[in-house]
Amino acid sequence: MPGLLAGKSALVTGAASGIGRATALLFAREGARVTLSDLPGEALESAAAAVADAGGEAQAVAADVTREDEVATLVERAVARFGRLDCAFNNAGVAPRSVGAAGQRIGEMSRDSWDALLAINLTGVWLCMKHELAAMERQGGGAIVNTASIGGLVGLPRSNAYVVSKHAVIGLTRSAAIDYAEAGIRVNAVCPGYVETPMIGESMARRGEQILGTVPMHRLGRPEEIAEAVAWLCSDRAGFVTGAAQVVDGGYTAV
């Protein structure tokens, strides 16, 4: 039986680890040819090699999503290698601690931390969408999924810029879904809860029991579980789904 994404060309940012890597691997298993992107480094090359070792066709293209010239080149290379761009998963993002804002209230954050987080989590998504949408419109359609978060649906303590960025990603997703519906392009977001990735390791070490106490299923999600939602949203089986914020959170936002 053909895979969900058989014959499609897909792009994944933030593909070196966690949800991005798991999604790139699943895309390949479901029949897609995959362009993996992240910052330069061994982790990106390793992820692309893992896709190839699993029988998928892949290329690694290093890019900083905050730099428009690099994003433009990334999309151009995806199209040049595979002929078109059918699916894009804009997953690159950072947590507050990555920009020196861990555990800070809004009045305690520096301007540099605020600007750095929004540049990656929001402006980076917009830049990717800008160039992906242009490529998809030229070819007559496609599907985009952006990584938001439960932090895009509710407030989280001492995570101000992160929450702002993820709420904005959902707004950007919904607006783009309306703007590009007639062009045959679907735009959705996925909203993971607490997932077992390197991003949450430090938080789990400090307050793991507290975090799990907020999740009705009493466990962390697995990257592969988020990947399944993304693959479905990118597939033709989700042909009437656009502008959605798909929650995959073990029941966190249901409480």
Short mmCIF file of N, CA, C and O in Angstrom, two decimals, residues 135-248:
data_model
loop_
_atom_site.label_atom_id
_atom_site.label_comp_id
_atom_site.label_asym_id
_atom_site.label_seq_id
_atom_site.Cartn_x
_atom_site.Cartn_y
_atom_site.Cartn_z
N ALA A 135 6.54 29.13 -3.82
CA ALA A 135 6.84 27.94 -4.60
C ALA A 135 5.59 27.10 -4.82
O ALA A 135 5.34 26.58 -5.93
N MET A 136 4.78 26.95 -3.79
CA MET A 136 3.57 26.14 -3.91
C MET A 136 2.53 26.80 -4.81
O MET A 136 1.82 26.11 -5.56
N GLU A 137 2.43 28.11 -4.76
CA GLU A 137 1.47 28.80 -5.60
C GLU A 137 1.84 28.64 -7.08
O GLU A 137 0.96 28.47 -7.93
N ARG A 138 3.13 28.67 -7.37
CA ARG A 138 3.58 28.50 -8.76
C ARG A 138 3.20 27.12 -9.30
O ARG A 138 2.90 26.97 -10.49
N GLN A 139 3.21 26.12 -8.44
CA GLN A 139 2.95 24.75 -8.91
C GLN A 139 1.49 24.34 -8.76
O GLN A 139 1.09 23.26 -9.20
N GLY A 140 0.68 25.18 -8.09
CA GLY A 140 -0.75 24.92 -8.01
C GLY A 140 -1.25 24.28 -6.75
O GLY A 140 -2.38 23.77 -6.70
N GLY A 141 -0.45 24.29 -5.66
CA GLY A 141 -0.96 23.77 -4.40
C GLY A 141 0.12 23.19 -3.52
O GLY A 141 1.28 23.08 -3.91
N GLY A 142 -0.27 22.82 -2.30
CA GLY A 142 0.67 22.25 -1.34
C GLY A 142 0.07 22.29 0.05
O GLY A 142 -1.08 22.69 0.25
N ALA A 143 0.87 21.87 1.03
CA ALA A 143 0.42 21.85 2.42
C ALA A 143 1.56 22.27 3.34
O ALA A 143 2.69 21.80 3.18
N ILE A 144 1.26 23.14 4.28
CA ILE A 144 2.23 23.64 5.25
C ILE A 144 1.71 23.34 6.65
O ILE A 144 0.52 23.52 6.94
N VAL A 145 2.60 22.90 7.52
CA VAL A 145 2.28 22.74 8.94
C VAL A 145 3.33 23.52 9.73
O VAL A 145 4.53 23.35 9.51
N ASN A 146 2.88 24.35 10.65
CA ASN A 146 3.77 25.12 11.51
C ASN A 146 3.72 24.56 12.93
O ASN A 146 2.64 24.19 13.42
N THR A 147 4.85 24.51 13.60
CA THR A 147 4.86 24.08 14.99
C THR A 147 4.49 25.24 15.90
O THR A 147 5.22 26.23 16.00
N ALA A 148 3.33 25.12 16.54
CA ALA A 148 2.94 26.06 17.59
C ALA A 148 3.20 25.34 18.91
O ALA A 148 4.29 24.80 19.11
N SER A 149 2.23 25.28 19.79
CA SER A 149 2.45 24.70 21.11
C SER A 149 1.17 24.84 21.92
O SER A 149 0.29 25.65 21.57
N ILE A 150 1.07 24.09 23.01
CA ILE A 150 0.01 24.40 23.96
C ILE A 150 0.17 25.84 24.45
O ILE A 150 -0.80 26.49 24.82
N GLY A 151 1.42 26.35 24.39
CA GLY A 151 1.68 27.74 24.74
C GLY A 151 1.11 28.72 23.72
O GLY A 151 1.14 29.92 23.95
N GLY A 152 0.59 28.22 22.62
CA GLY A 152 -0.11 29.07 21.67
C GLY A 152 -1.61 29.13 21.94
O GLY A 152 -2.33 29.88 21.28
N LEU A 153 -2.06 28.34 22.91
CA LEU A 153 -3.48 28.25 23.23
C LEU A 153 -3.81 28.73 24.63
O LEU A 153 -4.93 29.17 24.90
N VAL A 154 -2.84 28.62 25.53
CA VAL A 154 -3.04 29.03 26.92
C VAL A 154 -1.79 29.78 27.39
O VAL A 154 -0.75 29.73 26.74
N GLY A 155 -1.90 30.43 28.52
CA GLY A 155 -0.73 31.05 29.12
C GLY A 155 0.11 30.02 29.87
O GLY A 155 -0.42 29.03 30.38
N LEU A 156 1.41 30.25 29.92
CA LEU A 156 2.31 29.41 30.70
C LEU A 156 3.15 30.32 31.60
O LEU A 156 3.57 31.40 31.17
N PRO A 157 3.39 29.93 32.83
CA PRO A 157 4.13 30.80 33.75
C PRO A 157 5.57 30.99 33.31
O PRO A 157 6.23 30.05 32.87
N ARG A 158 6.04 32.22 33.41
CA ARG A 158 7.43 32.58 33.16
C ARG A 158 7.93 32.10 31.79
O ARG A 158 9.05 31.64 31.64
N SER A 159 7.06 32.22 30.81
CA SER A 159 7.39 31.82 29.44
C SER A 159 6.83 32.85 28.47
O SER A 159 6.29 32.51 27.42
N ASN A 160 6.98 34.12 28.81
CA ASN A 160 6.23 35.18 28.15
C ASN A 160 6.47 35.28 26.65
O ASN A 160 5.54 35.20 25.84
N ALA A 161 7.71 35.46 26.24
CA ALA A 161 7.99 35.62 24.82
C ALA A 161 7.66 34.35 24.05
O ALA A 161 7.19 34.40 22.92
N TYR A 162 7.89 33.20 24.68
CA TYR A 162 7.57 31.92 24.04
C TYR A 162 6.06 31.83 23.77
O TYR A 162 5.63 31.47 22.67
N VAL A 163 5.26 32.16 24.77
CA VAL A 163 3.81 32.13 24.63
C VAL A 163 3.35 33.11 23.56
O VAL A 163 2.50 32.79 22.72
N VAL A 164 3.91 34.30 23.56
CA VAL A 164 3.58 35.29 22.54
C VAL A 164 3.89 34.74 21.15
O VAL A 164 3.08 34.83 20.22
N SER A 165 5.07 34.15 21.00
CA SER A 165 5.49 33.67 19.68
C SER A 165 4.57 32.56 19.19
O SER A 165 4.21 32.51 18.01
N LYS A 166 4.14 31.67 20.07
CA LYS A 166 3.33 30.54 19.64
C LYS A 166 1.87 30.94 19.39
O LYS A 166 1.22 30.41 18.49
N HIS A 167 1.35 31.90 20.17
CA HIS A 167 0.04 32.45 19.83
C HIS A 167 0.10 33.10 18.45
O HIS A 167 -0.84 32.96 17.65
N ALA A 168 1.18 33.81 18.18
CA ALA A 168 1.31 34.50 16.89
C ALA A 168 1.43 33.50 15.74
O ALA A 168 0.91 33.74 14.65
N VAL A 169 2.10 32.38 15.97
CA VAL A 169 2.21 31.36 14.91
C VAL A 169 0.82 30.85 14.54
O VAL A 169 0.52 30.63 13.36
N ILE A 170 -0.04 30.65 15.53
CA ILE A 170 -1.40 30.19 15.23
C ILE A 170 -2.16 31.26 14.44
O ILE A 170 -2.86 30.96 13.46
N GLY A 171 -2.01 32.51 14.82
CA GLY A 171 -2.66 33.59 14.07
C GLY A 171 -2.15 33.68 12.65
O GLY A 171 -2.92 33.87 11.70
N LEU A 172 -0.84 33.54 12.48
CA LEU A 172 -0.24 33.56 11.15
C LEU A 172 -0.75 32.39 10.32
O LEU A 172 -1.07 32.54 9.13
N THR A 173 -0.86 31.24 10.94
CA THR A 173 -1.36 30.04 10.26
C THR A 173 -2.79 30.25 9.77
O THR A 173 -3.11 29.95 8.61
N ARG A 174 -3.64 30.75 10.62
CA ARG A 174 -5.05 30.93 10.26
C ARG A 174 -5.22 31.97 9.15
O ARG A 174 -6.01 31.78 8.22
N SER A 175 -4.47 33.05 9.24
CA SER A 175 -4.58 34.09 8.22
C SER A 175 -4.08 33.59 6.87
O SER A 175 -4.71 33.83 5.83
N ALA A 176 -2.97 32.86 6.88
CA ALA A 176 -2.43 32.32 5.63
C ALA A 176 -3.38 31.29 5.03
O ALA A 176 -3.53 31.20 3.80
N ALA A 177 -4.04 30.50 5.88
CA ALA A 177 -4.99 29.51 5.39
C ALA A 177 -6.11 30.17 4.60
O ALA A 177 -6.55 29.65 3.56
N ILE A 178 -6.57 31.31 5.07
CA ILE A 178 -7.62 32.05 4.36
C ILE A 178 -7.07 32.63 3.07
O ILE A 178 -7.68 32.51 1.99
N ASP A 179 -5.91 33.26 3.15
CA ASP A 179 -5.34 33.94 1.99
C ASP A 179 -5.02 33.00 0.83
O ASP A 179 -5.09 33.39 -0.33
N TYR A 180 -4.64 31.76 1.15
CA TYR A 180 -4.14 30.86 0.10
C TYR A 180 -5.06 29.67 -0.18
O TYR A 180 -4.71 28.78 -0.95
N ALA A 181 -6.27 29.69 0.39
CA ALA A 181 -7.19 28.58 0.16
C ALA A 181 -7.52 28.42 -1.33
O ALA A 181 -7.54 27.30 -1.87
N GLU A 182 -7.77 29.52 -2.02
CA GLU A 182 -8.12 29.44 -3.43
C GLU A 182 -6.94 29.04 -4.30
O GLU A 182 -7.15 28.64 -5.45
N ALA A 183 -5.74 29.12 -3.75
CA ALA A 183 -4.55 28.68 -4.49
C ALA A 183 -4.29 27.19 -4.29
O ALA A 183 -3.31 26.66 -4.81
N GLY A 184 -5.14 26.52 -3.53
CA GLY A 184 -4.97 25.10 -3.30
C GLY A 184 -3.92 24.76 -2.27
O GLY A 184 -3.40 23.64 -2.23
N ILE A 185 -3.61 25.73 -1.40
CA ILE A 185 -2.59 25.51 -0.37
C ILE A 185 -3.27 25.47 0.99
O ILE A 185 -3.98 26.41 1.37
N ARG A 186 -3.05 24.39 1.72
CA ARG A 186 -3.59 24.26 3.07
C ARG A 186 -2.49 24.62 4.07
O ARG A 186 -1.34 24.23 3.91
N VAL A 187 -2.87 25.37 5.11
CA VAL A 187 -1.91 25.80 6.14
C VAL A 187 -2.50 25.48 7.51
O VAL A 187 -3.58 25.97 7.86
N ASN A 188 -1.82 24.64 8.27
CA ASN A 188 -2.28 24.24 9.59
C ASN A 188 -1.13 24.35 10.60
O ASN A 188 0.03 24.53 10.22
N ALA A 189 -1.48 24.23 11.86
CA ALA A 189 -0.48 24.22 12.93
C ALA A 189 -0.67 22.97 13.77
O ALA A 189 -1.77 22.43 13.88
N VAL A 190 0.41 22.52 14.37
CA VAL A 190 0.35 21.45 15.35
C VAL A 190 0.76 22.04 16.69
O VAL A 190 1.68 22.86 16.77
N CYS A 191 0.04 21.65 17.74
CA CYS A 191 0.28 22.21 19.07
C CYS A 191 0.68 21.10 20.04
O CYS A 191 -0.17 20.52 20.73
N PRO A 192 1.97 20.79 20.11
CA PRO A 192 2.40 19.74 21.03
C PRO A 192 2.30 20.20 22.48
O PRO A 192 2.44 21.39 22.80
N GLY A 193 2.07 19.22 23.34
CA GLY A 193 2.19 19.47 24.77
C GLY A 193 3.62 19.21 25.19
O GLY A 193 4.57 19.48 24.45
N TYR A 194 3.80 18.67 26.38
CA TYR A 194 5.15 18.35 26.86
C TYR A 194 5.63 17.07 26.18
O TYR A 194 5.02 16.01 26.32
N VAL A 195 6.71 17.19 25.43
CA VAL A 195 7.21 16.10 24.60
C VAL A 195 8.64 15.77 25.00
O VAL A 195 9.43 16.66 25.34
N GLU A 196 8.97 14.50 24.94
CA GLU A 196 10.29 14.02 25.34
C GLU A 196 11.33 14.38 24.28
O GLU A 196 11.63 13.59 23.37
N THR A 197 11.86 15.59 24.37
CA THR A 197 12.89 16.08 23.46
C THR A 197 13.99 16.75 24.28
O THR A 197 13.80 17.04 25.47
N PRO A 198 15.13 17.05 23.65
CA PRO A 198 16.20 17.76 24.39
C PRO A 198 15.74 19.09 24.97
O PRO A 198 16.25 19.54 26.00
N MET A 199 14.73 19.72 24.35
CA MET A 199 14.27 21.03 24.80
C MET A 199 13.69 21.00 26.21
O MET A 199 13.74 21.99 26.95
N ILE A 200 13.14 19.86 26.61
CA ILE A 200 12.46 19.79 27.91
C ILE A 200 13.29 19.11 28.99
O ILE A 200 12.90 19.04 30.15
N GLY A 201 14.48 18.63 28.62
CA GLY A 201 15.29 17.87 29.57
C GLY A 201 15.58 18.59 30.87
O GLY A 201 15.40 18.03 31.97
N GLU A 202 15.98 19.85 30.78
CA GLU A 202 16.33 20.61 31.99
C GLU A 202 15.11 20.85 32.87
O GLU A 202 15.17 20.74 34.10
N SER A 203 13.97 21.14 32.24
CA SER A 203 12.74 21.37 33.00
C SER A 203 12.28 20.10 33.71
O SER A 203 11.83 20.15 34.86
N MET A 204 12.42 18.97 33.06
CA MET A 204 12.02 17.71 33.69
C MET A 204 12.92 17.38 34.87
O MET A 204 12.45 16.84 35.89
N ALA A 205 14.19 17.72 34.75
CA ALA A 205 15.12 17.45 35.85
C ALA A 205 14.75 18.27 37.08
O ALA A 205 14.89 17.81 38.22
N ARG A 206 14.26 19.49 36.87
CA ARG A 206 13.93 20.37 37.98
C ARG A 206 12.54 20.12 38.56
O ARG A 206 12.34 20.17 39.76
N ARG A 207 11.55 19.88 37.68
CA ARG A 207 10.16 19.81 38.15
C ARG A 207 9.34 18.79 37.35
O ARG A 207 8.20 19.05 36.98
N GLY A 208 9.95 17.65 37.11
CA GLY A 208 9.29 16.63 36.31
C GLY A 208 7.95 16.18 36.86
O GLY A 208 6.97 16.05 36.13
N GLU A 209 7.89 15.95 38.18
CA GLU A 209 6.63 15.49 38.78
C GLU A 209 5.54 16.53 38.63
O GLU A 209 4.37 16.20 38.39
N GLN A 210 5.91 17.80 38.79
CA GLN A 210 4.93 18.87 38.64
C GLN A 210 4.38 18.92 37.22
O GLN A 210 3.18 19.07 37.01
N ILE A 211 5.28 18.80 36.24
CA ILE A 211 4.85 18.83 34.84
C ILE A 211 3.91 17.67 34.54
O ILE A 211 2.83 17.86 33.97
N LEU A 212 4.29 16.47 34.92
CA LEU A 212 3.46 15.31 34.62
C LEU A 212 2.12 15.38 35.34
O LEU A 212 1.13 14.82 34.86
N GLY A 213 2.09 16.09 36.46
CA GLY A 213 0.83 16.24 37.18
C GLY A 213 -0.19 17.09 36.45
O GLY A 213 -1.37 17.08 36.78
N THR A 214 0.26 17.85 35.45
CA THR A 214 -0.66 18.68 34.66
C THR A 214 -1.20 17.95 33.43
O THR A 214 -2.05 18.48 32.72
N VAL A 215 -0.68 16.75 33.16
CA VAL A 215 -1.03 16.00 31.95
C VAL A 215 -1.92 14.82 32.34
O VAL A 215 -1.47 13.91 33.05
N PRO A 216 -3.18 14.80 31.93
CA PRO A 216 -4.07 13.70 32.32
C PRO A 216 -3.53 12.31 31.99
O PRO A 216 -3.83 11.35 32.72
N MET A 217 -2.75 12.17 30.94
CA MET A 217 -2.20 10.86 30.60
C MET A 217 -0.95 10.53 31.42
O MET A 217 -0.41 9.43 31.32
N HIS A 218 -0.48 11.48 32.22
CA HIS A 218 0.62 11.29 33.16
C HIS A 218 1.90 10.76 32.50
O HIS A 218 2.59 9.89 33.04
N ARG A 219 2.19 11.27 31.33
CA ARG A 219 3.46 10.95 30.67
C ARG A 219 3.78 12.04 29.67
O ARG A 219 2.92 12.87 29.31
N LEU A 220 5.03 12.06 29.23
CA LEU A 220 5.42 12.94 28.14
C LEU A 220 5.00 12.33 26.81
O LEU A 220 4.89 11.10 26.67
N GLY A 221 4.75 13.20 25.84
CA GLY A 221 4.53 12.72 24.50
C GLY A 221 5.84 12.26 23.88
O GLY A 221 6.93 12.60 24.36
N ARG A 222 5.75 11.48 22.84
CA ARG A 222 6.91 11.04 22.08
C ARG A 222 6.99 11.83 20.78
O ARG A 222 5.94 12.13 20.18
N PRO A 223 8.18 12.20 20.33
CA PRO A 223 8.28 12.94 19.06
C PRO A 223 7.53 12.27 17.93
O PRO A 223 6.92 12.94 17.08
N GLU A 224 7.55 10.95 17.91
CA GLU A 224 6.88 10.21 16.84
C GLU A 224 5.37 10.44 16.85
O GLU A 224 4.72 10.37 15.79
N GLU A 225 4.80 10.72 18.02
CA GLU A 225 3.36 10.96 18.10
C GLU A 225 3.00 12.31 17.50
O GLU A 225 1.93 12.46 16.89
N ILE A 226 3.86 13.27 17.64
CA ILE A 226 3.64 14.57 16.99
C ILE A 226 3.82 14.41 15.49
O ILE A 226 3.05 14.96 14.68
N ALA A 227 4.83 13.65 15.10
CA ALA A 227 5.11 13.43 13.68
C ALA A 227 3.91 12.83 12.96
O ALA A 227 3.61 13.18 11.81
N GLU A 228 3.20 11.93 13.62
CA GLU A 228 2.03 11.30 13.00
C GLU A 228 0.96 12.35 12.65
O GLU A 228 0.34 12.29 11.59
N ALA A 229 0.75 13.29 13.55
CA ALA A 229 -0.23 14.35 13.28
C ALA A 229 0.22 15.23 12.13
O ALA A 229 -0.59 15.62 11.27
N VAL A 230 1.50 15.54 12.09
CA VAL A 230 2.03 16.39 11.02
C VAL A 230 1.90 15.70 9.67
O VAL A 230 1.48 16.31 8.67
N ALA A 231 2.25 14.42 9.62
CA ALA A 231 2.17 13.67 8.37
C ALA A 231 0.74 13.63 7.86
O ALA A 231 0.48 13.80 6.66
N TRP A 232 -0.22 13.41 8.76
CA TRP A 232 -1.62 13.38 8.34
C TRP A 232 -2.05 14.75 7.80
O TRP A 232 -2.69 14.83 6.74
N LEU A 233 -1.69 15.81 8.49
CA LEU A 233 -2.06 17.15 8.04
C LEU A 233 -1.46 17.48 6.68
O LEU A 233 -2.06 18.23 5.90
N CYS A 234 -0.29 16.93 6.38
CA CYS A 234 0.35 17.18 5.10
C CYS A 234 -0.21 16.29 3.99
O CYS A 234 0.03 16.55 2.80
N SER A 235 -0.93 15.25 4.35
CA SER A 235 -1.38 14.27 3.37
C SER A 235 -2.70 14.68 2.73
O SER A 235 -3.44 15.54 3.23
N ASP A 236 -3.02 14.02 1.62
CA ASP A 236 -4.28 14.29 0.93
C ASP A 236 -5.49 13.86 1.75
O ASP A 236 -6.61 14.28 1.48
N ARG A 237 -5.27 13.02 2.76
CA ARG A 237 -6.39 12.60 3.61
C ARG A 237 -6.93 13.75 4.45
O ARG A 237 -8.04 13.67 4.97
N ALA A 238 -6.13 14.79 4.61
CA ALA A 238 -6.58 15.99 5.33
C ALA A 238 -6.96 17.08 4.34
O ALA A 238 -6.81 18.27 4.63
N GLY A 239 -7.50 16.68 3.21
CA GLY A 239 -7.75 17.62 2.12
C GLY A 239 -8.70 18.75 2.42
O GLY A 239 -8.68 19.77 1.74
N PHE A 240 -9.57 18.61 3.43
CA PHE A 240 -10.52 19.67 3.77
C PHE A 240 -10.15 20.35 5.09
O PHE A 240 -10.96 21.05 5.69
N VAL A 241 -8.91 20.14 5.53
CA VAL A 241 -8.45 20.71 6.80
C VAL A 241 -7.48 21.84 6.53
O VAL A 241 -6.39 21.63 5.98
N THR A 242 -7.85 23.05 6.90
CA THR A 242 -6.94 24.19 6.79
C THR A 242 -7.30 25.22 7.84
O THR A 242 -8.46 25.34 8.25
N GLY A 243 -6.29 25.91 8.33
CA GLY A 243 -6.52 26.90 9.39
C GLY A 243 -6.70 26.29 10.76
O GLY A 243 -7.10 26.97 11.71
N ALA A 244 -6.35 25.01 10.91
CA ALA A 244 -6.56 24.31 12.18
C ALA A 244 -5.32 24.38 13.07
O ALA A 244 -4.20 24.48 12.57
N ALA A 245 -5.54 24.31 14.36
CA ALA A 245 -4.46 24.19 15.34
C ALA A 245 -4.66 22.85 16.04
O ALA A 245 -5.42 22.74 17.00
N GLN A 246 -4.00 21.82 15.52
CA GLN A 246 -4.19 20.45 15.99
C GLN A 246 -3.43 20.22 17.29
O GLN A 246 -2.21 20.31 17.33
N VAL A 247 -4.15 19.91 18.35
CA VAL A 247 -3.55 19.71 19.67
C VAL A 247 -3.14 18.25 19.82
O VAL A 247 -3.92 17.35 19.54
N VAL A 248 -1.90 18.03 20.30
CA VAL A 248 -1.41 16.69 20.61
C VAL A 248 -0.71 16.82 21.97
O VAL A 248 0.50 17.03 22.04
#
